[in-house]
Amino acid sequence: MRLVILEDYDLASEWAAKYIRNRIITFRPTAQRYFTLGLPTGSTPYACYKKLIEYHKSGDLSFKYVKTFNMDEYVGLPRAHPESYHSYMWNNFFKHVDIDPANAHILDGNAQDLEAECAVFEKDIADAGGIDLFVGGIGPDGHIAFNEPGSSLVSRTRVKTLAKDTIVANARFFGHDLSKVPTMALTVGVGTVMDSREVMIVITGAHKAFALYKAIEDGVNHMWTVSAFQQHPRTIFVCDEDATLELRVKTVKYFKGETETLCLVFTSYQ
Amino acid sequence: MPSNGSVSDAPITQFINCRILKEHTLQREDLWVRDGRILDPEKLFFDEQGYADRQLDCGGAILAPGFIDVQLNGGYGVDFSTPSEDPGAGVAFVAKKILEHGVTSFCPTLVTSPPSVYHKVLPEVKVQSGGVHGAGVLGVHLEGPFISLEKKGAHPEQFLRTFGGSGGVNPLLEVYGGLDNVSMVTLAPELAGSQSVVEELSQRGVTVSLGHSVANLSQAEEAVQQGASFITHLFNAMLPFHHRDPGIVGLLTSNRIPAGRSVFYGMIADGIHTNPAALRIAHRAHPAGLVLVTDAIMAMGLPPGRHTLGQQVIEIQGLHAYVAGNTLTSSPVPNQLTFDSRILNVFWGLGTTTLSGSIATMDMCVRHFQQASGCSVPEALEAASLHPAQLLGISHQKGSLEYGCDADLVLMDDQMVLEATYISGVEVWRK
């Protein structure tokens, strides 16, 4: 694992966006060979998307030959609802960049047959040649996507019932009315994300600090599903200082030293 | 066309780099148009996997709904109330010219006239969509002849009428020859028998406006209850506000308006018909009801100099316009005009100072309204687009940039000076 620690939320977001940008540029995607990107939603990646849009508008980055697969979507929430993940992705990303709509894959939480929808999604990922870089976040309960505590670490895309923690955390997007928050979602599985060639998890804020500790300093445990990535060959955790508050000083010092080297490598792409 | 064709194969235009008037603010958003209507780009993206065929760069300008003028008597030498060989051609001529003022839909207005004029003109002025040929005709506004003698303004006295005893719209059908293509009627509600007229007109979908009237507040409120929803050029041709009987003006704050309904009021914001302080009083009392109208007359759009208009010779000089030849007045033109040198006023008649319509254009009125009232740019723009559309009950289609509405648009800079006009997404005028 690489643990990249930046001073604050904005710097962490910028680092993550630059990493994605550089990955796509060095891959040199074409119509015959697309770059496949897994994408998250939520407040954590918000600034990262803004930066990616900036790089696109300045002409540095095109999404013409990029295929995207989002991690999750609520079940039963109308697609046009402002809190649906379709709305989030449209408003915060897709409408500002040049991605081909046919290449933007998001699970349909209003599909007639939810299980079939999940199976098709897995197939679409396979047909696209697998995912080159899966970007994700972490919930306060250590979940990746909607793989709530207790999810199998080899799970695939499926319907999940949301944990109370998650519903409470999401209530702020539904007028603080718990009854309005969806209780089920379609989500990629832990196994689905593990299959990607590279994983980048962005974790910012003190409220995520305990989850980060559990994810990287404790054992692999299905109660903290992000911990599964300890067994992935190429994972980067990008975080801000606040997110490291529950880590050992030793861990932080070690990775800060390593970060300096990493940044030197990546500044050459700027 | 770049879409999977599941909904339509028509080309899609994306207006980029613009600020659009939506949800009562200026938003930094793109505007998408297909088939002459405003398109929901999110649906296009996810349902049709589509994107734009072409992009139009607006250069950072403001993109707003096209203006709607519900009171326009003529312009450029054409008077809608003076029948010519081809009234339809006269309307079409003006309709094309007003595209330069950002007006994309309007109601040609006929002042009090003898039945012969209505019978000749009305059948020739048809409701029709706008386009490159000119602004759309929403329907005719009949201002009179069922108005008050005392408040006739410049309307010819000999053609004023009352309703007679029979009730219902029969007297109107006789005078007008029919109500096809009529979208609004201005009448004085204190005239006996008006109640059934107001009721029946409203039921037929004709907007009833109160004006040229000496009605008191009670009479006005009754008319509203029967279905009246507009006030023709507020303050002008009605009793002045009085604190014990506010008259028609009192409708702005009346608590006897039926639930779910609103009273709108026309305002000629040219700096002449209404003192800016009075404009502000009305606006602050009832901002959502303010509808900008030009009430422009045939001299509108004419360059400085002498012009023969019907029986009159008019002289337009700089800031002033005189009835040349038969004027007895030597009184100075009231209200020094300082804000926009092209706004003029025309004084008719034998030396009277009776106002008779204006020659301000709609975009001038929007700018003047914003300056005089201090309101925001969105508010000023809505007074000329959203509010008239709401008045006429067509806001699901016109006067707004919501998805599904007609793409009648105006492009303007921050000072609200127009750069281009579009109807159904097609450019119909550019500066």
PDB file of C-alpha atoms in Angstrom, chain B residues 127-330:
ATOM      1  CA  VAL B 127     -52.703  33.767 -33.730  1.00  0.00           C
ATOM      2  CA  GLN B 128     -49.474  32.388 -35.117  1.00  0.00           C
ATOM      3  CA  SER B 129     -46.045  31.200 -34.080  1.00  0.00           C
ATOM      4  CA  GLY B 130     -43.063  33.435 -34.448  1.00  0.00           C
ATOM      5  CA  GLY B 131     -39.989  32.739 -36.482  1.00  0.00           C
ATOM      6  CA  VAL B 132     -37.609  34.399 -38.850  1.00  0.00           C
ATOM      7  CA  HIS B 133     -40.591  36.297 -40.217  1.00  0.00           C
ATOM      8  CA  GLY B 134     -41.282  37.978 -36.896  1.00  0.00           C
ATOM      9  CA  ALA B 135     -42.476  37.712 -33.316  1.00  0.00           C
ATOM     10  CA  GLY B 136     -45.327  35.343 -32.619  1.00  0.00           C
ATOM     11  CA  VAL B 137     -48.876  36.705 -32.350  1.00  0.00           C
ATOM     12  CA  LEU B 138     -50.444  35.390 -29.167  1.00  0.00           C
ATOM     13  CA  GLY B 139     -53.808  36.975 -29.839  1.00  0.00           C
ATOM     14  CA  VAL B 140     -55.298  40.444 -30.048  1.00  0.00           C
ATOM     15  CA  HIS B 141     -55.666  42.737 -27.061  1.00  0.00           C
ATOM     16  CA  LEU B 142     -58.913  44.728 -27.391  1.00  0.00           C
ATOM     17  CA  GLU B 143     -58.533  47.868 -25.318  1.00  0.00           C
ATOM     18  CA  GLY B 144     -62.063  49.271 -25.400  1.00  0.00           C
ATOM     19  CA  PRO B 145     -64.656  50.308 -26.427  1.00  0.00           C
ATOM     20  CA  PHE B 146     -66.349  49.238 -23.199  1.00  0.00           C
ATOM     21  CA  ILE B 147     -64.524  51.778 -21.109  1.00  0.00           C
ATOM     22  CA  SER B 148     -65.294  54.837 -19.016  1.00  0.00           C
ATOM     23  CA  LEU B 149     -65.989  58.161 -20.647  1.00  0.00           C
ATOM     24  CA  GLU B 150     -64.138  60.039 -17.950  1.00  0.00           C
ATOM     25  CA  LYS B 151     -61.037  57.947 -18.341  1.00  0.00           C
ATOM     26  CA  LYS B 152     -61.013  57.507 -22.084  1.00  0.00           C
ATOM     27  CA  GLY B 153     -57.565  59.008 -22.358  1.00  0.00           C
ATOM     28  CA  ALA B 154     -56.849  59.418 -26.035  1.00  0.00           C
ATOM     29  CA  HIS B 155     -59.532  56.954 -27.146  1.00  0.00           C
ATOM     30  CA  PRO B 156     -62.132  58.472 -29.487  1.00  0.00           C
ATOM     31  CA  GLU B 157     -65.187  59.368 -27.443  1.00  0.00           C
ATOM     32  CA  GLN B 158     -67.735  58.704 -30.140  1.00  0.00           C
ATOM     33  CA  PHE B 159     -66.985  54.996 -30.243  1.00  0.00           C
ATOM     34  CA  LEU B 160     -67.248  54.225 -26.530  1.00  0.00           C
ATOM     35  CA  ARG B 161     -69.945  51.671 -25.672  1.00  0.00           C
ATOM     36  CA  THR B 162     -71.823  50.238 -22.744  1.00  0.00           C
ATOM     37  CA  PHE B 163     -72.905  46.650 -22.328  1.00  0.00           C
ATOM     38  CA  GLY B 164     -76.653  47.110 -22.637  1.00  0.00           C
ATOM     39  CA  GLY B 165     -79.108  45.035 -20.651  1.00  0.00           C
ATOM     40  CA  SER B 166     -78.911  41.589 -22.149  1.00  0.00           C
ATOM     41  CA  GLY B 167     -75.950  40.314 -20.201  1.00  0.00           C
ATOM     42  CA  GLY B 168     -73.280  37.964 -21.455  1.00  0.00           C
ATOM     43  CA  VAL B 169     -70.879  38.586 -24.282  1.00  0.00           C
ATOM     44  CA  ASN B 170     -73.427  39.283 -27.020  1.00  0.00           C
ATOM     45  CA  PRO B 171     -72.740  43.025 -27.094  1.00  0.00           C
ATOM     46  CA  LEU B 172     -69.068  42.197 -27.490  1.00  0.00           C
ATOM     47  CA  LEU B 173     -69.711  39.737 -30.284  1.00  0.00           C
ATOM     48  CA  GLU B 174     -71.735  42.402 -32.057  1.00  0.00           C
ATOM     49  CA  VAL B 175     -69.113  45.081 -31.736  1.00  0.00           C
ATOM     50  CA  TYR B 176     -66.046  42.934 -32.326  1.00  0.00           C
ATOM     51  CA  GLY B 177     -67.612  40.515 -34.772  1.00  0.00           C
ATOM     52  CA  GLY B 178     -66.315  37.539 -32.851  1.00  0.00           C
ATOM     53  CA  LEU B 179     -63.756  36.568 -30.231  1.00  0.00           C
ATOM     54  CA  ASP B 180     -61.531  34.330 -32.328  1.00  0.00           C
ATOM     55  CA  ASN B 181     -57.873  35.301 -32.088  1.00  0.00           C
ATOM     56  CA  VAL B 182     -58.662  37.537 -29.071  1.00  0.00           C
ATOM     57  CA  SER B 183     -56.481  36.934 -26.045  1.00  0.00           C
ATOM     58  CA  MET B 184     -57.337  39.953 -23.883  1.00  0.00           C
ATOM     59  CA  VAL B 185     -60.087  42.537 -23.395  1.00  0.00           C
ATOM     60  CA  THR B 186     -59.688  45.740 -21.371  1.00  0.00           C
ATOM     61  CA  LEU B 187     -62.931  47.019 -19.929  1.00  0.00           C
ATOM     62  CA  ALA B 188     -64.284  49.225 -17.161  1.00  0.00           C
ATOM     63  CA  PRO B 189     -65.980  47.032 -14.543  1.00  0.00           C
ATOM     64  CA  GLU B 190     -68.205  49.824 -13.202  1.00  0.00           C
ATOM     65  CA  LEU B 191     -70.223  49.740 -16.433  1.00  0.00           C
ATOM     66  CA  ALA B 192     -73.567  48.127 -15.786  1.00  0.00           C
ATOM     67  CA  GLY B 193     -73.748  44.519 -16.820  1.00  0.00           C
ATOM     68  CA  SER B 194     -69.996  43.986 -16.673  1.00  0.00           C
ATOM     69  CA  GLN B 195     -70.119  41.080 -14.251  1.00  0.00           C
ATOM     70  CA  SER B 196     -71.574  38.543 -16.612  1.00  0.00           C
ATOM     71  CA  VAL B 197     -69.274  39.783 -19.343  1.00  0.00           C
ATOM     72  CA  VAL B 198     -66.191  39.324 -17.185  1.00  0.00           C
ATOM     73  CA  GLU B 199     -67.364  35.900 -16.131  1.00  0.00           C
ATOM     74  CA  GLU B 200     -68.121  34.668 -19.614  1.00  0.00           C
ATOM     75  CA  LEU B 201     -64.958  36.077 -21.159  1.00  0.00           C
ATOM     76  CA  SER B 202     -62.895  34.393 -18.455  1.00  0.00           C
ATOM     77  CA  GLN B 203     -64.639  31.104 -19.035  1.00  0.00           C
ATOM     78  CA  ARG B 204     -63.852  31.392 -22.723  1.00  0.00           C
ATOM     79  CA  GLY B 205     -60.185  31.746 -21.866  1.00  0.00           C
ATOM     80  CA  VAL B 206     -59.970  35.445 -22.690  1.00  0.00           C
ATOM     81  CA  THR B 207     -57.898  37.440 -20.185  1.00  0.00           C
ATOM     82  CA  VAL B 208     -59.991  40.253 -18.724  1.00  0.00           C
ATOM     83  CA  SER B 209     -58.163  43.435 -17.839  1.00  0.00           C
ATOM     84  CA  LEU B 210     -59.460  46.408 -15.899  1.00  0.00           C
ATOM     85  CA  GLY B 211     -58.570  49.810 -17.268  1.00  0.00           C
ATOM     86  CA  HIS B 212     -59.777  53.188 -18.498  1.00  0.00           C
ATOM     87  CA  SER B 213     -62.118  53.070 -15.548  1.00  0.00           C
ATOM     88  CA  VAL B 214     -63.378  55.000 -12.541  1.00  0.00           C
ATOM     89  CA  ALA B 215     -64.125  51.846 -10.577  1.00  0.00           C
ATOM     90  CA  ASN B 216     -63.623  51.852  -6.854  1.00  0.00           C
ATOM     91  CA  LEU B 217     -61.781  49.067  -5.096  1.00  0.00           C
ATOM     92  CA  SER B 218     -64.935  47.121  -4.359  1.00  0.00           C
ATOM     93  CA  GLN B 219     -66.038  47.093  -7.970  1.00  0.00           C
ATOM     94  CA  ALA B 220     -62.564  46.103  -9.037  1.00  0.00           C
ATOM     95  CA  GLU B 221     -62.429  43.272  -6.506  1.00  0.00           C
ATOM     96  CA  GLU B 222     -65.768  41.961  -7.718  1.00  0.00           C
ATOM     97  CA  ALA B 223     -64.483  41.927 -11.242  1.00  0.00           C
ATOM     98  CA  VAL B 224     -61.451  39.964 -10.097  1.00  0.00           C
ATOM     99  CA  GLN B 225     -63.727  37.492  -8.419  1.00  0.00           C
ATOM    100  CA  GLN B 226     -65.588  37.087 -11.701  1.00  0.00           C
ATOM    101  CA  GLY B 227     -62.269  36.326 -13.382  1.00  0.00           C
ATOM    102  CA  ALA B 228     -60.451  39.569 -14.191  1.00  0.00           C
ATOM    103  CA  SER B 229     -56.720  39.118 -13.764  1.00  0.00           C
ATOM    104  CA  PHE B 230     -54.955  42.161 -15.217  1.00  0.00           C
ATOM    105  CA  ILE B 231     -54.836  45.914 -14.813  1.00  0.00           C
ATOM    106  CA  THR B 232     -54.136  47.897 -17.958  1.00  0.00           C
ATOM    107  CA  HIS B 233     -51.291  50.400 -17.501  1.00  0.00           C
ATOM    108  CA  LEU B 234     -51.534  50.837 -13.741  1.00  0.00           C
ATOM    109  CA  PHE B 235     -52.077  54.403 -12.527  1.00  0.00           C
ATOM    110  CA  ASN B 236     -52.939  55.670 -15.988  1.00  0.00           C
ATOM    111  CA  ALA B 237     -56.597  56.087 -16.969  1.00  0.00           C
ATOM    112  CA  MET B 238     -57.959  55.186 -13.554  1.00  0.00           C
ATOM    113  CA  LEU B 239     -58.747  56.950 -10.314  1.00  0.00           C
ATOM    114  CA  PRO B 240     -55.658  57.878  -8.375  1.00  0.00           C
ATOM    115  CA  PHE B 241     -54.845  56.003  -5.203  1.00  0.00           C
ATOM    116  CA  HIS B 242     -56.795  57.407  -2.273  1.00  0.00           C
ATOM    117  CA  HIS B 243     -56.196  56.177   1.231  1.00  0.00           C
ATOM    118  CA  ARG B 244     -59.910  55.645   1.873  1.00  0.00           C
ATOM    119  CA  ASP B 245     -60.601  54.155  -1.485  1.00  0.00           C
ATOM    120  CA  PRO B 246     -57.524  52.924  -3.271  1.00  0.00           C
ATOM    121  CA  GLY B 247     -59.532  52.183  -6.400  1.00  0.00           C
ATOM    122  CA  ILE B 248     -58.106  49.759  -8.926  1.00  0.00           C
ATOM    123  CA  VAL B 249     -54.616  50.430  -7.595  1.00  0.00           C
ATOM    124  CA  GLY B 250     -55.753  48.817  -4.355  1.00  0.00           C
ATOM    125  CA  LEU B 251     -55.926  45.436  -6.085  1.00  0.00           C
ATOM    126  CA  LEU B 252     -52.174  45.176  -5.629  1.00  0.00           C
ATOM    127  CA  THR B 253     -52.638  44.565  -1.936  1.00  0.00           C
ATOM    128  CA  SER B 254     -56.236  43.422  -1.810  1.00  0.00           C
ATOM    129  CA  ASN B 255     -57.049  40.507   0.460  1.00  0.00           C
ATOM    130  CA  ARG B 256     -60.115  39.603  -1.552  1.00  0.00           C
ATOM    131  CA  ILE B 257     -58.292  37.955  -4.408  1.00  0.00           C
ATOM    132  CA  PRO B 258     -59.518  34.344  -4.764  1.00  0.00           C
ATOM    133  CA  ALA B 259     -57.067  31.742  -3.504  1.00  0.00           C
ATOM    134  CA  GLY B 260     -54.664  30.396  -6.088  1.00  0.00           C
ATOM    135  CA  ARG B 261     -55.134  33.392  -8.348  1.00  0.00           C
ATOM    136  CA  SER B 262     -53.023  36.462  -8.843  1.00  0.00           C
ATOM    137  CA  VAL B 263     -53.664  39.955 -10.154  1.00  0.00           C
ATOM    138  CA  PHE B 264     -51.092  41.206 -12.642  1.00  0.00           C
ATOM    139  CA  TYR B 265     -50.660  44.827 -13.625  1.00  0.00           C
ATOM    140  CA  GLY B 266     -49.195  46.416 -16.717  1.00  0.00           C
ATOM    141  CA  MET B 267     -46.549  49.039 -16.225  1.00  0.00           C
ATOM    142  CA  ILE B 268     -45.274  51.367 -18.906  1.00  0.00           C
ATOM    143  CA  ALA B 269     -41.784  51.830 -17.527  1.00  0.00           C
ATOM    144  CA  ASP B 270     -40.678  54.579 -19.873  1.00  0.00           C
ATOM    145  CA  GLY B 271     -40.128  57.192 -17.185  1.00  0.00           C
ATOM    146  CA  ILE B 272     -43.019  59.287 -18.485  1.00  0.00           C
ATOM    147  CA  HIS B 273     -46.242  57.423 -17.872  1.00  0.00           C
ATOM    148  CA  THR B 274     -45.310  56.708 -14.316  1.00  0.00           C
ATOM    149  CA  ASN B 275     -43.094  58.667 -11.986  1.00  0.00           C
ATOM    150  CA  PRO B 276     -40.277  56.372 -10.844  1.00  0.00           C
ATOM    151  CA  ALA B 277     -41.373  56.755  -7.227  1.00  0.00           C
ATOM    152  CA  ALA B 278     -44.859  55.520  -8.113  1.00  0.00           C
ATOM    153  CA  LEU B 279     -43.309  52.658 -10.064  1.00  0.00           C
ATOM    154  CA  ARG B 280     -41.357  51.702  -6.964  1.00  0.00           C
ATOM    155  CA  ILE B 281     -44.433  51.837  -4.767  1.00  0.00           C
ATOM    156  CA  ALA B 282     -46.274  49.455  -7.057  1.00  0.00           C
ATOM    157  CA  HIS B 283     -43.287  47.180  -7.462  1.00  0.00           C
ATOM    158  CA  ARG B 284     -42.634  46.952  -3.741  1.00  0.00           C
ATOM    159  CA  ALA B 285     -46.286  46.355  -2.976  1.00  0.00           C
ATOM    160  CA  HIS B 286     -46.658  43.460  -5.419  1.00  0.00           C
ATOM    161  CA  PRO B 287     -43.441  42.549  -7.240  1.00  0.00           C
ATOM    162  CA  ALA B 288     -44.682  39.234  -8.596  1.00  0.00           C
ATOM    163  CA  GLY B 289     -47.520  40.893 -10.477  1.00  0.00           C
ATOM    164  CA  LEU B 290     -45.608  43.494 -12.443  1.00  0.00           C
ATOM    165  CA  VAL B 291     -45.847  43.059 -16.206  1.00  0.00           C
ATOM    166  CA  LEU B 292     -43.834  45.398 -18.385  1.00  0.00           C
ATOM    167  CA  VAL B 293     -45.707  46.637 -21.446  1.00  0.00           C
ATOM    168  CA  THR B 294     -44.666  49.193 -24.036  1.00  0.00           C
ATOM    169  CA  ASP B 295     -48.137  50.434 -25.036  1.00  0.00           C
ATOM    170  CA  ALA B 296     -46.121  51.621 -28.002  1.00  0.00           C
ATOM    171  CA  ILE B 297     -47.854  53.533 -30.769  1.00  0.00           C
ATOM    172  CA  MET B 298     -47.126  53.882 -34.422  1.00  0.00           C
ATOM    173  CA  ALA B 299     -44.462  56.531 -33.924  1.00  0.00           C
ATOM    174  CA  MET B 300     -42.305  54.017 -32.109  1.00  0.00           C
ATOM    175  CA  GLY B 301     -39.261  53.151 -34.137  1.00  0.00           C
ATOM    176  CA  LEU B 302     -39.444  56.190 -36.390  1.00  0.00           C
ATOM    177  CA  PRO B 303     -36.315  58.303 -36.697  1.00  0.00           C
ATOM    178  CA  PRO B 304     -36.210  62.014 -35.729  1.00  0.00           C
ATOM    179  CA  GLY B 305     -37.958  64.404 -38.105  1.00  0.00           C
ATOM    180  CA  ARG B 306     -41.440  65.025 -39.410  1.00  0.00           C
ATOM    181  CA  HIS B 307     -43.850  62.182 -39.990  1.00  0.00           C
ATOM    182  CA  THR B 308     -47.400  62.136 -41.195  1.00  0.00           C
ATOM    183  CA  LEU B 309     -49.360  59.636 -39.204  1.00  0.00           C
ATOM    184  CA  GLY B 310     -53.007  59.401 -40.196  1.00  0.00           C
ATOM    185  CA  GLN B 311     -54.504  62.839 -39.644  1.00  0.00           C
ATOM    186  CA  GLN B 312     -51.595  64.147 -37.646  1.00  0.00           C
ATOM    187  CA  VAL B 313     -48.177  65.466 -38.434  1.00  0.00           C
ATOM    188  CA  ILE B 314     -45.711  64.541 -35.778  1.00  0.00           C
ATOM    189  CA  GLU B 315     -42.324  66.057 -35.271  1.00  0.00           C
ATOM    190  CA  ILE B 316     -39.736  64.026 -33.410  1.00  0.00           C
ATOM    191  CA  GLN B 317     -36.766  66.039 -32.298  1.00  0.00           C
ATOM    192  CA  GLY B 318     -34.197  64.737 -29.945  1.00  0.00           C
ATOM    193  CA  LEU B 319     -35.978  64.162 -26.667  1.00  0.00           C
ATOM    194  CA  HIS B 320     -39.244  65.759 -27.659  1.00  0.00           C
ATOM    195  CA  ALA B 321     -42.095  64.983 -29.947  1.00  0.00           C
ATOM    196  CA  TYR B 322     -44.656  67.549 -30.936  1.00  0.00           C
ATOM    197  CA  VAL B 323     -47.866  67.427 -32.820  1.00  0.00           C
ATOM    198  CA  ALA B 324     -46.819  69.876 -35.455  1.00  0.00           C
ATOM    199  CA  GLY B 325     -49.278  72.221 -37.094  1.00  0.00           C
ATOM    200  CA  ASN B 326     -52.291  72.063 -34.812  1.00  0.00           C
ATOM    201  CA  THR B 327     -50.727  72.127 -31.442  1.00  0.00           C
ATOM    202  CA  LEU B 328     -51.795  74.921 -29.108  1.00  0.00           C
ATOM    203  CA  THR B 329     -49.579  73.956 -26.317  1.00  0.00           C
ATOM    204  CA  SER B 330     -46.505  75.849 -25.442  1.00  0.00           C
TER     205      SER B 330
END
